[in-house]
Short mmCIF file of C-alpha atoms in Angstrom, two decimals:
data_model
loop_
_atom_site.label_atom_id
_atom_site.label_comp_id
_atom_site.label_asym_id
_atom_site.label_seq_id
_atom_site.Cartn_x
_atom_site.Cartn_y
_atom_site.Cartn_z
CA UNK A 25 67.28 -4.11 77.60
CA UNK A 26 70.10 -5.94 76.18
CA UNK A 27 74.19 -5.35 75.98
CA UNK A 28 76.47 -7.00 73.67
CA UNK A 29 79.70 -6.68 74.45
CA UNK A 30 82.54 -7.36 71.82
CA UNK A 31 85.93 -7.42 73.30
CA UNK A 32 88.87 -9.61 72.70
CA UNK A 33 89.50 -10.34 76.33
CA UNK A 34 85.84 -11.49 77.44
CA UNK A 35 87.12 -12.99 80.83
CA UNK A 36 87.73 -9.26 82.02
CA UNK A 37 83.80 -8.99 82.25
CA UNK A 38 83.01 -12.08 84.60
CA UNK A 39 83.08 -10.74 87.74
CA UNK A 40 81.22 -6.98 87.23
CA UNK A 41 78.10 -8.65 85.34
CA UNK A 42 78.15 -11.65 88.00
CA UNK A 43 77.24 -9.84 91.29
CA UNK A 44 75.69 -6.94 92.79
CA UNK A 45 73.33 -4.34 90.93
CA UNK A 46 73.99 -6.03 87.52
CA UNK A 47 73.85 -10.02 88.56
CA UNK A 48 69.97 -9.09 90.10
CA UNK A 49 69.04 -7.17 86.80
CA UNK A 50 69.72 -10.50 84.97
CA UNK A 51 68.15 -12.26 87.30
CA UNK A 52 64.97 -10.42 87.34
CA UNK A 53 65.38 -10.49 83.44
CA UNK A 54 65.32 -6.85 83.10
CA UNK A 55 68.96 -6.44 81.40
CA UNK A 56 70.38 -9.58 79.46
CA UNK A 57 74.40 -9.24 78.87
CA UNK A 58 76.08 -11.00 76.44
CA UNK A 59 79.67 -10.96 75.79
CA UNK A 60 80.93 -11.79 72.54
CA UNK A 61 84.86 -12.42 71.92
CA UNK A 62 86.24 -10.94 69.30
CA UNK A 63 88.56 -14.52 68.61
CA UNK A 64 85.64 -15.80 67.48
CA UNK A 65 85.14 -13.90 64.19
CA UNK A 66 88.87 -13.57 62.84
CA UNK A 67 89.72 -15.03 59.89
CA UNK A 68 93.26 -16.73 60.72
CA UNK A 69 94.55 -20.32 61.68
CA UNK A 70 96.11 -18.51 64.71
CA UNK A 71 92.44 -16.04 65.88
CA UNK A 72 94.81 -12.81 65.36
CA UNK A 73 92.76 -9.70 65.42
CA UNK A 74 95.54 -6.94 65.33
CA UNK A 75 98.30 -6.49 62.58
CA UNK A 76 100.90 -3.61 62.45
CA UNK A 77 99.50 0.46 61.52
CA UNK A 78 99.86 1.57 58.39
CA UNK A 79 102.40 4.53 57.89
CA UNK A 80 104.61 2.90 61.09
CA UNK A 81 104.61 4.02 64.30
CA UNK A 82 104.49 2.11 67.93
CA UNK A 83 101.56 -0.01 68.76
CA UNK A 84 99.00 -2.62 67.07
CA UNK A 85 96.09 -1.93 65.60
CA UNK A 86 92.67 -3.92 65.37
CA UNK A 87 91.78 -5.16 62.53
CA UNK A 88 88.37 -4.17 60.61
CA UNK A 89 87.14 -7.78 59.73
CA UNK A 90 86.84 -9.15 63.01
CA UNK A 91 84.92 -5.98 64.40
CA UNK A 92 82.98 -6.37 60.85
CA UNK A 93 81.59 -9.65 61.09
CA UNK A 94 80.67 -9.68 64.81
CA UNK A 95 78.71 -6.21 64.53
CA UNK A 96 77.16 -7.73 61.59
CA UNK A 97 75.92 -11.32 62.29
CA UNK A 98 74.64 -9.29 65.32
CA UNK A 99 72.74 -6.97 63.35
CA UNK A 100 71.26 -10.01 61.39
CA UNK A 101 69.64 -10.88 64.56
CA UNK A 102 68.31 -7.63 65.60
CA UNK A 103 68.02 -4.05 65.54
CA UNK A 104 70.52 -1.40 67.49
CA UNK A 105 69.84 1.92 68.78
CA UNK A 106 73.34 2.45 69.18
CA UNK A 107 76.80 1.27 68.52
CA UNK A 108 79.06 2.45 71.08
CA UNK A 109 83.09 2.73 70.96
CA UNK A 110 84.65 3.41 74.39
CA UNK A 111 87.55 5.35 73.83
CA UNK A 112 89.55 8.01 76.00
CA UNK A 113 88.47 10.51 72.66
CA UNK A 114 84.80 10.12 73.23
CA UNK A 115 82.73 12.37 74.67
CA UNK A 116 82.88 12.35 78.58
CA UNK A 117 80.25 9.76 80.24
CA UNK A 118 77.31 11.64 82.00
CA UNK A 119 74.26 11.01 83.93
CA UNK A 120 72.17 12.96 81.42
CA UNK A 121 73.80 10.40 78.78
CA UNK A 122 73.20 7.44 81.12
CA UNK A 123 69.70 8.70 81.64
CA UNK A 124 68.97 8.58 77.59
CA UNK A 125 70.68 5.35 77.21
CA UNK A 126 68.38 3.46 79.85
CA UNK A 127 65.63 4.47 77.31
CA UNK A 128 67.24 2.33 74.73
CA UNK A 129 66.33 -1.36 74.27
CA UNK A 130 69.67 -2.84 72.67
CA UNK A 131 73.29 -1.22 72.80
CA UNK A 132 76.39 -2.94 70.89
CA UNK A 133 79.39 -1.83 73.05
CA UNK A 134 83.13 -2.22 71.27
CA UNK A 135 85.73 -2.67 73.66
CA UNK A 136 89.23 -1.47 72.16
CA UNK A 137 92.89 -2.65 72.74
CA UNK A 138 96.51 -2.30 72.49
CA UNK A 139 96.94 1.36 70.10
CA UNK A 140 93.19 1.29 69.06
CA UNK A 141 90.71 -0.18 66.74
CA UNK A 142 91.06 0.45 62.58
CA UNK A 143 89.29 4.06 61.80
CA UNK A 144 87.16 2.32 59.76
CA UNK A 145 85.27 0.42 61.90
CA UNK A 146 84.21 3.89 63.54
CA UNK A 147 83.58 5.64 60.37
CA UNK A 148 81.05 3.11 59.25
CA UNK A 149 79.59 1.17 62.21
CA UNK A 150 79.80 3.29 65.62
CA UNK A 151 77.19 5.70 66.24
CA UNK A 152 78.49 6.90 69.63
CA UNK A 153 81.55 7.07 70.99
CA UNK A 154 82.35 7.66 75.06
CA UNK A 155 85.04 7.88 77.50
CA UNK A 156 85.12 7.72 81.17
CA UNK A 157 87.45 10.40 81.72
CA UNK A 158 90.72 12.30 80.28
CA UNK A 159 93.41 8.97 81.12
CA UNK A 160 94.06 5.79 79.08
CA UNK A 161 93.23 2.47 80.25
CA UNK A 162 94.97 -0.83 78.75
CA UNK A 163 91.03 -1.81 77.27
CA UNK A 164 87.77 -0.71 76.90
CA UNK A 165 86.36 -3.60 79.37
CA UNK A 166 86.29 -1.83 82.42
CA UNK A 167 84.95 1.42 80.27
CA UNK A 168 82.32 -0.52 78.79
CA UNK A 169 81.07 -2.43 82.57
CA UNK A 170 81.12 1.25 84.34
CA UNK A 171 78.90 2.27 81.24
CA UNK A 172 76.72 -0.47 81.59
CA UNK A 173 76.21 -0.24 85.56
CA UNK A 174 75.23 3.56 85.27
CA UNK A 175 72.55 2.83 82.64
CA UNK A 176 71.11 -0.71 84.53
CA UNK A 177 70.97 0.88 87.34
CA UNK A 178 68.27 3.55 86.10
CA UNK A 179 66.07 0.47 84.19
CA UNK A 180 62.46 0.49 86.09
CA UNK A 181 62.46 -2.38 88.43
CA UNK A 182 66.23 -2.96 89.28
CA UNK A 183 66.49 -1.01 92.74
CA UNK A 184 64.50 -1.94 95.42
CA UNK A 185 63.54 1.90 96.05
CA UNK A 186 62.91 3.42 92.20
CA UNK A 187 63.31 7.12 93.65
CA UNK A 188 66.76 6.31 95.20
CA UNK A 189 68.31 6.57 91.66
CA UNK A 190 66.31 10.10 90.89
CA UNK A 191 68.10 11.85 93.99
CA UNK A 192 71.67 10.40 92.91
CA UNK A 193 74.41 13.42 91.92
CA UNK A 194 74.27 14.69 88.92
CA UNK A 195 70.42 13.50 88.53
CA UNK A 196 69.17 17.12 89.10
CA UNK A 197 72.14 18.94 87.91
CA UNK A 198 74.16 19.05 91.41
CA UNK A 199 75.98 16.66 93.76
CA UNK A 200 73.99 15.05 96.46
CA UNK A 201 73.70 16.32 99.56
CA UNK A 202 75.51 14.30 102.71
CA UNK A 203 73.39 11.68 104.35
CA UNK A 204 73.76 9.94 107.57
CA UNK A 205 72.63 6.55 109.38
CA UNK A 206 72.67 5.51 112.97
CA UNK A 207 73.43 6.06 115.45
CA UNK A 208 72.59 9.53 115.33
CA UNK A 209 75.55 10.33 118.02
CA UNK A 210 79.08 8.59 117.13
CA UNK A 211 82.08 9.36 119.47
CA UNK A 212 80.39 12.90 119.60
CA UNK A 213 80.16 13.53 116.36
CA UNK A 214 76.13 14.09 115.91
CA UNK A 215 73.75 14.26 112.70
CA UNK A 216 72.30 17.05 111.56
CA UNK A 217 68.91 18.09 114.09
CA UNK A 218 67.17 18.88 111.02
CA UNK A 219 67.45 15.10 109.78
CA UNK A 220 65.48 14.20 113.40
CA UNK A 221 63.39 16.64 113.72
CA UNK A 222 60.79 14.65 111.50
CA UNK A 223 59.61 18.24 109.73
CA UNK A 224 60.26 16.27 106.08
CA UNK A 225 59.85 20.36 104.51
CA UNK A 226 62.50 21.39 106.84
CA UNK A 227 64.68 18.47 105.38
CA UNK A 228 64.13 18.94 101.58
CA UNK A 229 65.27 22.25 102.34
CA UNK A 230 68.05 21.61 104.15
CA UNK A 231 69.15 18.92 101.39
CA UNK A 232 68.72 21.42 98.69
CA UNK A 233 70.96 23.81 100.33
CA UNK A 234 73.20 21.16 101.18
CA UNK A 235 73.25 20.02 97.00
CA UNK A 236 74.08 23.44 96.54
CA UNK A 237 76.70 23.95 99.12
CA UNK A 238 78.28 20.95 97.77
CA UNK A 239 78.04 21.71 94.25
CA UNK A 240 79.32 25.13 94.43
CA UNK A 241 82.57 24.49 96.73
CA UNK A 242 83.21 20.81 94.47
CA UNK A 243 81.88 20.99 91.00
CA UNK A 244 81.54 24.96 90.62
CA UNK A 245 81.23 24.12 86.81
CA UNK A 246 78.27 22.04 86.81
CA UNK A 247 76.53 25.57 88.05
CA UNK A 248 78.03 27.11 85.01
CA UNK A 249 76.32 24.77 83.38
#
């Protein structure tokens, strides 16, 4: 599966793609990330890719040739399932969204700044556009490595246990139930019998209830749902 990543401040990106979940992927040669800066394609002496809104107001906006030209010398190359915009006005980031993007085989992700990218570039060339929640960050970098993490992390191959990802919250429509690790008693405070007992029926159940529990005193609206 590949990213590419267009963003005018590429040096935002080094450190979530170079370690962790994401630095094995690429090692493995399951994921390949590629982050293109947006510099690169504008069409100034001085590699300006925002000017003034039209109509006034506070702000810069991005410019549509830079975006333009990037999206399509990429194109050129290759075929896209999806051109993503991450923006505080998308719809809300998901597992069940993650889950259909790790089906995908290349994603273009735009990463916005300062007042927001020119309309035009996500009238003609976005096909999806996502947010990470209801608040405004100063770019879409940080947007666009959380998206990437939650769909690398569900590619075949890239945990060491594949069934650890199906069990995660929101895989099965409720939050996960609590776990627990040794040692069994800490300063008296004891795991759950049911989790020693060995009886791996009696645990499922006792998880499910727990995911339920959970779900219904945290996220009553995913039940709704």
């Amino acid at each position: 599966m590949r990213f590419d990543i267009i963003t005018v401040l590429p040096q935002l990106l080094d450190s979530p793609f170079a370690h962790s979940i994401l630095q094995r992927a690429q090692k493995k040669g399951l994921c390949e990330i590629v982050v293109h800066n947006l510099r690169d394609y504008a069409d100034n002496k001085h590699k300006s890719v925002d000017d003034y809104p039209y109509g006034g107001g506070s702000g810069m906006v991005m410019q549509v040739a830079p975006f333009a030209a990037c999206i399509e010398q990429l194109q050129a190359q290759r075929s896209y399932d999806e051109i993503i915009f991450m923006t505080p006005d998308g719809d809300t980031l998901n597992q069940t969204i993650a889950n259909h993007l790790s089906t995908k085989a290349n994603l273009i992700i735009l990463c916005g700044h300062y007042k927001g990218i020119d309309q035009r570039i996500r009238d003609i060339y976005v096909t999806r556009e996502l947010s990470i929640g209801d608040y405004v960050l100063s770019g879409g970098e940080l947007p666009a490595a959380v998206l990437v993490d939650a769909v690398v992390r569900l590619l075949p191959g890239v945990l060491s246990d594949e069934t650890s990802a199906l069990s995660d919250s929101f895989q099965g429509g409720l939050l996960d139930a609590p776990v627990y690790t040794r040692p069994a008693d800490w300063n008296g405070h004891k795991v759950p019998d049911v989790l020693l007992s060995g009886n791996q029926a009696a645990i499922n159940q006792w998880r499910d209830e727990q995911a339920i529990a959970r779900t219904k005193s945290r996220r009553p609206d995913l039940l709704d749902d």
